[in-house]
mmCIF file of C-alpha atoms in Angstrom:
data_model
loop_
_atom_site.group_PDB
_atom_site.id
_atom_site.type_symbol
_atom_site.label_atom_id
_atom_site.label_comp_id
_atom_site.label_asym_id
_atom_site.label_seq_id
_atom_site.Cartn_x
_atom_site.Cartn_y
_atom_site.Cartn_z
ATOM 1 C CA MET P 1 19.793 -44.670 48.122
ATOM 2 C CA PRO P 2 18.088 -42.110 50.369
ATOM 3 C CA VAL P 3 14.363 -41.587 50.168
ATOM 4 C CA ASN P 4 13.170 -37.976 50.202
ATOM 5 C CA SER P 5 9.771 -36.855 51.322
ATOM 6 C CA GLU P 6 7.788 -33.848 50.115
ATOM 7 C CA ASP P 7 9.517 -30.511 50.769
ATOM 8 C CA SER P 8 12.872 -32.174 51.586
ATOM 9 C CA THR P 9 15.980 -30.021 51.079
ATOM 10 C CA PHE P 10 18.204 -30.867 48.110
ATOM 11 C CA ALA P 11 21.831 -31.810 48.837
ATOM 12 C CA ALA P 12 24.677 -32.143 46.341
ATOM 13 C CA GLY P 13 25.529 -35.708 45.376
ATOM 14 C CA GLN P 14 22.113 -37.146 46.018
ATOM 15 C CA LYS P 15 21.250 -40.060 43.746
ATOM 16 C CA GLY P 16 18.015 -40.799 41.986
ATOM 17 C CA ILE P 17 16.395 -42.842 39.246
ATOM 18 C CA TYR P 18 16.919 -41.637 35.649
ATOM 19 C CA SER P 19 13.590 -40.933 33.990
ATOM 20 C CA LEU P 20 12.965 -41.346 30.267
ATOM 21 C CA ALA P 21 10.276 -39.882 28.032
ATOM 22 C CA VAL P 22 8.966 -41.071 24.678
ATOM 23 C CA ARG P 23 8.969 -38.889 21.557
ATOM 24 C CA ARG P 24 5.532 -38.952 19.947
ATOM 25 C CA ASP P 25 4.849 -36.538 17.073
ATOM 26 C CA ALA P 26 1.227 -37.609 16.661
ATOM 27 C CA ASP P 27 -1.120 -35.507 18.749
ATOM 28 C CA THR P 28 -2.936 -38.500 20.238
ATOM 29 C CA ALA P 29 -2.544 -40.554 23.424
ATOM 30 C CA PRO P 30 -0.389 -43.699 22.941
ATOM 31 C CA VAL P 31 -2.510 -45.763 25.363
ATOM 32 C CA ALA P 32 -6.180 -46.331 26.025
ATOM 33 C CA ASP P 33 -8.172 -44.366 28.575
ATOM 34 C CA GLY P 34 -7.449 -45.464 32.155
ATOM 35 C CA LYS P 35 -4.019 -46.975 31.351
ATOM 36 C CA PHE P 36 -0.607 -45.965 32.716
ATOM 37 C CA MET P 37 1.538 -43.957 30.295
ATOM 38 C CA GLY P 38 5.083 -42.604 30.310
ATOM 39 C CA LEU P 39 5.998 -38.969 29.784
ATOM 40 C CA VAL P 40 5.575 -37.871 26.156
ATOM 41 C CA MET P 41 7.713 -35.375 24.191
ATOM 42 C CA ASP P 42 7.002 -33.619 20.908
ATOM 43 C CA ASP P 43 9.323 -33.267 17.900
ATOM 44 C CA GLU P 44 11.081 -30.335 19.654
ATOM 45 C CA GLY P 45 12.065 -32.478 22.647
ATOM 46 C CA ARG P 46 9.611 -30.645 24.898
ATOM 47 C CA LEU P 47 7.189 -32.398 27.208
ATOM 48 C CA LYS P 48 3.604 -32.267 26.049
ATOM 49 C CA THR P 49 2.075 -30.505 29.024
ATOM 50 C CA SER P 50 -0.852 -28.191 29.597
ATOM 51 C CA ASN P 51 1.385 -25.145 30.083
ATOM 52 C CA LYS P 52 2.703 -25.297 26.502
ATOM 53 C CA THR P 53 0.508 -24.358 23.587
ATOM 54 C CA ALA P 54 -0.315 -27.212 21.268
ATOM 55 C CA SER P 55 2.262 -28.215 18.671
ATOM 56 C CA PHE P 56 0.894 -29.775 15.508
ATOM 57 C CA PRO P 57 2.397 -31.963 12.798
ATOM 58 C CA VAL P 58 1.674 -31.094 9.172
ATOM 59 C CA THR P 59 -1.289 -32.964 7.678
ATOM 60 C CA ALA P 60 -1.098 -33.813 3.967
ATOM 61 C CA GLY P 61 -3.022 -35.916 1.478
ATOM 62 C CA ALA P 62 -4.252 -36.213 -2.102
ATOM 63 C CA VAL P 63 -7.742 -34.796 -2.723
ATOM 64 C CA ASN P 64 -8.637 -35.569 -6.341
ATOM 65 C CA THR P 65 -12.196 -36.845 -6.679
ATOM 66 C CA VAL P 66 -15.534 -35.246 -5.859
ATOM 67 C CA GLY P 67 -16.239 -35.675 -2.161
ATOM 68 C CA ALA P 68 -12.647 -36.485 -1.192
ATOM 69 C CA THR P 69 -11.373 -34.488 1.803
ATOM 70 C CA LEU P 70 -8.338 -33.538 3.852
ATOM 71 C CA THR P 71 -9.516 -33.095 7.440
ATOM 72 C CA VAL P 72 -7.739 -31.749 10.531
ATOM 73 C CA ASP P 73 -8.747 -31.711 14.189
ATOM 74 C CA VAL P 74 -8.774 -28.025 15.210
ATOM 75 C CA ARG P 75 -10.126 -28.278 18.758
ATOM 76 C CA ARG P 76 -6.835 -26.928 20.155
ATOM 77 C CA ALA P 77 -5.913 -24.766 17.167
ATOM 78 C CA SER P 78 -6.481 -21.093 16.522
ATOM 79 C CA ASN P 79 -5.789 -20.841 12.796
ATOM 80 C CA VAL P 80 -5.183 -23.292 9.967
ATOM 81 C CA VAL P 81 -3.288 -22.684 6.714
ATOM 82 C CA PHE P 82 -4.117 -24.693 3.567
ATOM 83 C CA HIS P 83 -1.840 -25.055 0.533
ATOM 84 C CA VAL P 84 -1.994 -27.281 -2.549
ATOM 85 C CA LYS P 85 0.622 -28.739 -4.903
ATOM 86 C CA ASN P 86 0.290 -30.714 -8.126
ATOM 87 C CA THR P 87 2.294 -33.892 -7.503
ATOM 88 C CA GLY P 88 0.870 -35.722 -10.516
ATOM 89 C CA THR P 89 2.174 -36.334 -14.038
ATOM 90 C CA ALA P 90 -0.171 -33.944 -15.864
ATOM 91 C CA ALA P 91 -0.776 -30.216 -15.589
ATOM 92 C CA MET P 92 -3.836 -29.398 -13.506
ATOM 93 C CA ALA P 93 -6.439 -27.460 -15.490
ATOM 94 C CA ALA P 94 -9.528 -28.556 -13.559
ATOM 95 C CA GLY P 95 -10.360 -29.036 -9.920
ATOM 96 C CA GLN P 96 -12.318 -26.990 -7.402
ATOM 97 C CA PHE P 97 -12.352 -27.228 -3.599
ATOM 98 C CA SER P 98 -14.362 -25.799 -0.710
ATOM 99 C CA PHE P 99 -13.301 -24.903 2.843
ATOM 100 C CA GLU P 100 -15.593 -26.346 5.505
ATOM 101 C CA ALA P 101 -15.854 -26.738 9.284
ATOM 102 C CA SER P 102 -17.931 -28.699 11.782
ATOM 103 C CA LEU P 103 -19.082 -28.075 15.344
ATOM 104 C CA ASP P 104 -20.442 -31.555 16.059
ATOM 105 C CA SER P 105 -18.178 -33.976 14.195
ATOM 106 C CA THR P 106 -16.464 -36.433 16.534
ATOM 107 C CA ASP P 107 -14.119 -38.103 14.053
ATOM 108 C CA GLY P 108 -13.677 -35.672 11.153
ATOM 109 C CA THR P 109 -16.144 -37.590 8.982
ATOM 110 C CA ASN P 110 -19.540 -37.597 10.689
ATOM 111 C CA GLY P 111 -21.487 -34.559 11.817
ATOM 112 C CA THR P 112 -22.783 -31.432 10.128
ATOM 113 C CA TRP P 113 -20.430 -29.440 7.888
ATOM 114 C CA PHE P 114 -20.763 -25.855 6.665
ATOM 115 C CA SER P 115 -18.799 -23.332 4.586
ATOM 116 C CA MET P 116 -15.853 -21.564 6.212
ATOM 117 C CA GLN P 117 -14.140 -18.365 5.065
ATOM 118 C CA ALA P 118 -10.413 -18.285 4.361
ATOM 119 C CA ILE P 119 -8.174 -15.458 3.163
ATOM 120 C CA ARG P 120 -5.493 -15.695 0.497
ATOM 121 C CA SER P 121 -1.921 -15.154 1.638
ATOM 122 C CA ASN P 122 -1.105 -12.805 -1.257
ATOM 123 C CA ALA P 123 -4.246 -10.645 -1.438
ATOM 124 C CA ASN P 124 -7.035 -9.175 0.645
ATOM 125 C CA THR P 125 -9.411 -11.783 -0.786
ATOM 126 C CA ILE P 126 -11.811 -13.833 1.336
ATOM 127 C CA GLU P 127 -13.162 -17.058 -0.154
ATOM 128 C CA THR P 128 -15.153 -20.139 0.840
ATOM 129 C CA GLY P 129 -13.742 -22.075 -2.107
ATOM 130 C CA THR P 130 -10.818 -22.081 -4.494
ATOM 131 C CA GLY P 131 -12.436 -21.719 -7.872
ATOM 132 C CA THR P 132 -10.821 -23.682 -10.719
ATOM 133 C CA LEU P 133 -7.113 -24.256 -10.072
ATOM 134 C CA ALA P 134 -4.420 -24.333 -12.754
ATOM 135 C CA ILE P 135 -1.094 -25.737 -11.495
ATOM 136 C CA ALA P 136 1.871 -26.997 -13.518
ATOM 137 C CA ILE P 137 3.390 -30.441 -12.936
ATOM 138 C CA GLY P 138 5.416 -30.471 -9.733
ATOM 139 C CA ALA P 139 4.468 -26.894 -8.826
ATOM 140 C CA GLY P 140 2.669 -25.462 -5.838
ATOM 141 C CA LEU P 141 -0.009 -22.785 -5.986
ATOM 142 C CA VAL P 142 1.487 -19.291 -5.636
ATOM 143 C CA TYR P 143 -0.629 -18.540 -2.563
ATOM 144 C CA SER P 144 -2.157 -20.334 0.418
ATOM 145 C CA TRP P 145 -5.318 -19.739 2.457
ATOM 146 C CA GLU P 146 -5.597 -19.038 6.186
ATOM 147 C CA ALA P 147 -8.771 -19.567 8.210
ATOM 148 C CA SER P 148 -9.678 -18.798 11.804
ATOM 149 C CA VAL P 149 -10.884 -22.035 13.427
ATOM 150 C CA ASN P 150 -11.463 -20.970 17.039
ATOM 151 C CA ALA P 151 -14.317 -22.995 18.602
ATOM 152 C CA TYR P 152 -14.596 -25.419 15.658
ATOM 153 C CA GLN P 153 -14.122 -29.161 16.125
ATOM 154 C CA PHE P 154 -12.774 -30.069 12.683
ATOM 155 C CA ALA P 155 -11.885 -28.219 9.471
ATOM 156 C CA ARG P 156 -11.402 -29.656 6.015
ATOM 157 C CA VAL P 157 -10.794 -29.098 2.318
ATOM 158 C CA ARG P 158 -13.364 -30.911 0.166
ATOM 159 C CA CYS P 159 -13.164 -31.557 -3.585
ATOM 160 C CA THR P 160 -16.252 -30.256 -5.404
ATOM 161 C CA THR P 161 -14.982 -30.689 -8.986
ATOM 162 C CA ALA P 162 -12.557 -33.493 -9.871
ATOM 163 C CA VAL P 163 -9.011 -32.576 -10.887
ATOM 164 C CA THR P 164 -7.507 -33.215 -14.319
ATOM 165 C CA THR P 165 -6.727 -36.874 -15.080
ATOM 166 C CA ASN P 166 -3.179 -37.789 -13.927
ATOM 167 C CA ALA P 167 -2.877 -34.545 -11.970
ATOM 168 C CA VAL P 168 -2.738 -34.977 -8.186
ATOM 169 C CA ALA P 169 -3.926 -32.222 -5.842
ATOM 170 C CA THR P 170 -1.825 -32.800 -2.733
ATOM 171 C CA TRP P 171 -3.167 -30.559 0.011
ATOM 172 C CA ILE P 172 -1.180 -29.577 3.103
ATOM 173 C CA ALA P 173 -2.805 -28.264 6.287
ATOM 174 C CA GLN P 174 -0.816 -26.680 9.117
ATOM 175 C CA ARG P 175 -2.591 -25.779 12.330
ATOM 176 C CA GLY P 176 -1.439 -22.869 14.478
ATOM 177 C CA SER P 177 -1.935 -22.518 18.213
ATOM 178 C CA TYR P 178 -1.081 -18.816 18.558
ATOM 179 C CA ALA P 179 -4.070 -16.577 17.889
ATOM 180 C CA THR P 180 -3.529 -14.062 15.084
ATOM 181 C CA GLU P 181 -7.130 -13.302 14.182
ATOM 182 C CA PRO P 182 -9.231 -11.490 13.308
ATOM 183 C CA ILE P 183 -7.833 -11.994 9.832
ATOM 184 C CA PRO P 184 -7.187 -8.445 8.557
ATOM 185 C CA ALA P 185 -9.403 -8.786 5.487
ATOM 186 C CA ALA P 186 -12.333 -9.811 7.676
ATOM 187 C CA GLN P 187 -12.348 -6.651 9.761
ATOM 188 C CA SER P 188 -15.227 -4.335 8.927
ATOM 189 C CA HIS P 189 -17.041 -1.282 10.201
ATOM 190 C CA ALA P 190 -20.121 0.658 9.248
ATOM 191 C CA VAL P 191 -19.740 3.625 6.877
ATOM 192 C CA THR P 192 -22.410 6.324 6.616
ATOM 193 C CA LEU P 193 -22.578 8.197 3.306
ATOM 194 C CA SER P 194 -24.188 11.591 2.918
ATOM 195 C CA GLY P 195 -25.389 12.996 -0.376
ATOM 196 C CA SER P 196 -27.385 11.255 -3.072
ATOM 197 C CA SER P 197 -27.138 8.295 -5.413
ATOM 198 C CA ASN P 198 -28.660 7.386 -8.753
ATOM 199 C CA ALA P 199 -29.475 4.006 -10.230
ATOM 200 C CA VAL P 200 -30.316 3.501 -13.925
ATOM 201 C CA ASN P 201 -30.923 0.125 -15.551
ATOM 202 C CA ASN P 202 -27.751 -1.315 -17.152
ATOM 203 C CA THR P 203 -25.622 1.694 -16.130
ATOM 204 C CA PRO P 204 -23.119 2.149 -13.306
ATOM 205 C CA VAL P 205 -24.445 2.992 -9.851
ATOM 206 C CA VAL P 206 -22.716 6.066 -8.426
ATOM 207 C CA GLY P 207 -22.947 7.478 -4.914
ATOM 208 C CA ILE P 208 -21.205 10.832 -4.479
ATOM 209 C CA ASN P 209 -20.581 13.147 -1.577
ATOM 210 C CA THR P 210 -17.751 15.539 -0.877
ATOM 211 C CA ASN P 211 -15.084 12.851 -0.643
ATOM 212 C CA LEU P 212 -16.274 9.421 -1.760
ATOM 213 C CA ALA P 213 -17.476 7.938 -5.050
ATOM 214 C CA GLY P 214 -18.550 4.323 -5.503
ATOM 215 C CA VAL P 215 -19.042 2.514 -8.808
ATOM 216 C CA VAL P 216 -20.244 -0.971 -9.754
ATOM 217 C CA THR P 217 -19.356 -1.581 -13.383
ATOM 218 C CA ALA P 218 -21.849 -2.424 -16.078
ATOM 219 C CA ALA P 219 -20.906 -4.300 -19.262
ATOM 220 C CA THR P 220 -19.914 -0.997 -20.920
ATOM 221 C CA THR P 221 -16.884 1.294 -20.912
ATOM 222 C CA ASN P 222 -18.381 2.979 -17.802
ATOM 223 C CA ALA P 223 -17.566 6.583 -18.784
ATOM 224 C CA ILE P 224 -18.410 8.750 -15.760
ATOM 225 C CA LEU P 225 -17.773 12.334 -14.670
ATOM 226 C CA VAL P 226 -17.125 12.229 -10.924
ATOM 227 C CA LYS P 227 -16.395 15.907 -10.251
ATOM 228 C CA THR P 228 -15.978 19.151 -12.196
ATOM 229 C CA GLY P 229 -13.103 21.456 -11.281
ATOM 230 C CA SER P 230 -9.880 21.046 -9.336
ATOM 231 C CA THR P 231 -9.729 17.635 -7.643
ATOM 232 C CA ALA P 232 -7.239 15.723 -5.505
ATOM 233 C CA LEU P 233 -7.463 11.923 -5.672
ATOM 234 C CA TYR P 234 -6.163 10.264 -2.493
ATOM 235 C CA GLU P 235 -7.074 6.602 -2.766
ATOM 236 C CA LEU P 236 -8.571 3.968 -5.064
ATOM 237 C CA THR P 237 -9.969 0.593 -4.004
ATOM 238 C CA LEU P 238 -10.602 -1.699 -6.977
ATOM 239 C CA SER P 239 -12.290 -5.021 -6.162
ATOM 240 C CA ASN P 240 -12.715 -7.464 -9.031
ATOM 241 C CA VAL P 241 -14.901 -10.353 -7.875
ATOM 242 C CA THR P 242 -15.115 -11.750 -11.417
ATOM 243 C CA ALA P 243 -12.835 -14.056 -13.408
ATOM 244 C CA THR P 244 -12.128 -11.366 -16.043
ATOM 245 C CA PRO P 245 -9.458 -8.648 -15.687
ATOM 246 C CA ALA P 246 -10.249 -4.995 -16.430
ATOM 247 C CA PHE P 247 -8.561 -1.575 -16.451
ATOM 248 C CA PHE P 248 -9.584 1.562 -14.519
ATOM 249 C CA LYS P 249 -8.675 4.835 -16.278
ATOM 250 C CA VAL P 250 -8.713 8.393 -14.918
ATOM 251 C CA TYR P 251 -9.029 11.592 -16.969
ATOM 252 C CA ASN P 252 -8.457 15.322 -16.366
ATOM 253 C CA LYS P 253 -11.822 16.386 -17.814
ATOM 254 C CA SER P 254 -14.884 18.383 -16.842
ATOM 255 C CA SER P 255 -17.180 15.970 -18.691
ATOM 256 C CA ALA P 256 -17.536 12.223 -19.075
ATOM 257 C CA PRO P 257 -14.662 10.903 -21.208
ATOM 258 C CA THR P 258 -14.985 9.826 -24.815
ATOM 259 C CA VAL P 259 -13.527 6.378 -24.302
ATOM 260 C CA GLY P 260 -11.146 5.360 -27.066
ATOM 261 C CA THR P 261 -10.483 8.988 -28.041
ATOM 262 C CA ASP P 262 -9.588 10.838 -24.829
ATOM 263 C CA VAL P 263 -6.170 9.949 -23.418
ATOM 264 C CA PRO P 264 -6.270 8.957 -19.719
ATOM 265 C CA MET P 265 -3.877 10.470 -17.187
ATOM 266 C CA ALA P 266 -3.260 7.007 -15.746
ATOM 267 C CA THR P 267 -4.435 3.412 -16.135
ATOM 268 C CA PHE P 268 -4.768 1.009 -13.176
ATOM 269 C CA PRO P 269 -5.028 -2.752 -13.791
ATOM 270 C CA ILE P 270 -7.714 -4.711 -11.933
ATOM 271 C CA PRO P 271 -6.677 -8.402 -11.982
ATOM 272 C CA ALA P 272 -9.336 -11.109 -11.859
ATOM 273 C CA ASN P 273 -10.490 -12.281 -8.419
ATOM 274 C CA THR P 274 -8.369 -9.647 -6.687
ATOM 275 C CA THR P 275 -8.746 -6.463 -4.655
ATOM 276 C CA VAL P 276 -6.068 -3.795 -5.130
ATOM 277 C CA VAL P 277 -5.644 -0.503 -3.261
ATOM 278 C CA TYR P 278 -3.750 2.514 -4.621
ATOM 279 C CA GLU P 279 -2.823 5.398 -2.294
ATOM 280 C CA PHE P 280 -1.478 8.771 -3.444
ATOM 281 C CA GLY P 281 -0.281 10.319 -0.191
ATOM 282 C CA PRO P 282 -1.471 13.438 1.649
ATOM 283 C CA VAL P 283 -1.154 15.679 -1.428
ATOM 284 C CA GLY P 284 -3.002 13.299 -3.727
ATOM 285 C CA LYS P 285 -3.036 12.972 -7.492
ATOM 286 C CA ARG P 286 -4.104 16.356 -8.897
ATOM 287 C CA PHE P 287 -6.729 17.005 -11.579
ATOM 288 C CA THR P 288 -6.987 20.677 -12.598
ATOM 289 C CA THR P 289 -10.061 20.504 -14.870
ATOM 290 C CA GLY P 290 -12.146 17.709 -13.419
ATOM 291 C CA PHE P 291 -12.098 14.078 -12.357
ATOM 292 C CA ALA P 292 -13.571 11.574 -14.826
ATOM 293 C CA VAL P 293 -13.173 7.806 -15.105
ATOM 294 C CA SER P 294 -13.801 4.786 -17.310
ATOM 295 C CA VAL P 295 -13.388 1.013 -17.022
ATOM 296 C CA THR P 296 -12.435 -0.987 -20.109
ATOM 297 C CA GLY P 297 -11.469 -4.505 -21.061
ATOM 298 C CA ALA P 298 -7.922 -3.727 -22.252
ATOM 299 C CA ALA P 299 -5.084 -1.450 -21.175
ATOM 300 C CA ALA P 300 -4.382 0.605 -24.307
ATOM 301 C CA ALA P 301 -5.177 4.324 -24.034
ATOM 302 C CA ASN P 302 -7.427 4.116 -27.103
ATOM 303 C CA ASP P 303 -9.164 0.893 -26.073
ATOM 304 C CA ALA P 304 -12.956 1.047 -26.058
ATOM 305 C CA THR P 305 -13.712 -2.565 -25.140
ATOM 306 C CA ALA P 306 -16.591 -2.970 -22.699
ATOM 307 C CA ALA P 307 -15.543 -4.117 -19.234
ATOM 308 C CA VAL P 308 -17.128 -7.030 -17.421
ATOM 309 C CA ALA P 309 -20.058 -6.145 -15.166
ATOM 310 C CA GLY P 310 -19.867 -6.428 -11.379
ATOM 311 C CA ILE P 311 -16.471 -4.916 -10.527
ATOM 312 C CA GLN P 312 -16.691 -2.804 -7.351
ATOM 313 C CA LEU P 313 -14.739 0.461 -7.317
ATOM 314 C CA SER P 314 -14.397 3.357 -4.897
ATOM 315 C CA ALA P 315 -12.368 6.565 -4.858
ATOM 316 C CA THR P 316 -11.533 8.976 -2.033
ATOM 317 C CA TYR P 317 -11.080 12.573 -3.247
ATOM 318 C CA ASN P 318 -11.932 16.198 -2.598
#
């Protein structure tokens, strides 16, 4: 068999030694430092080399008791997605979890850990924890969470409140190597408001200028006159950071509505722990007499139930 030196010219029919590589899905070296090792392939049959972005296996495990964790090494990852299923024999009605990261952990257990933000897959909601989860037997949660983990060493889900007896919170973590951040919900910019605002104890706080009104609900029906005269409503952003749903109602009135008596033009639900945005196009939703609003605890036009305090609302209009 001929021996070729560097930069030799290839010729048809030349023979050589067949080289094999080992499939290894785990993202760790199969031998100790300083030892010889064969070529390694991933689960796609591609060599694990520095010119290919990292490929990661799914990490899964049960996280049921306080302090239990599911940890992933994110030193070569950009994002990580977390999802949970109930693989137990009882419906899950209890169980809370936090998202955490570390800059100095060397093994996923030691080191200093701190809260990490993650965004839900089905809403523009950023959270550092799950709140109490309710999941039927054999079902998965209807949404996942995605977190940016650039520059972190490890990320984890940690149980802060134990799950229901005989329920099993099986968490799955999938790391991603292709950068997709910043996560859209995390983008922000400064907004300067002109005009004036008023604050009265136990009443909504309203800031009004020519095209923006902001309201934080009190534990009332929140009857407010926003503007007298012809008005075009272009957009509503309704952010409910509480665990109680509410309903935002708009009226064609030149005075604050009599909640429970006046009939709203439209009612917009505000689900718990959710931000919703309504847009009405370039023409907008028209109010000929005036633009007035209320926030109540139920949807009926004649409902006068006080809403929960702390819901953040804004409207763009002229």
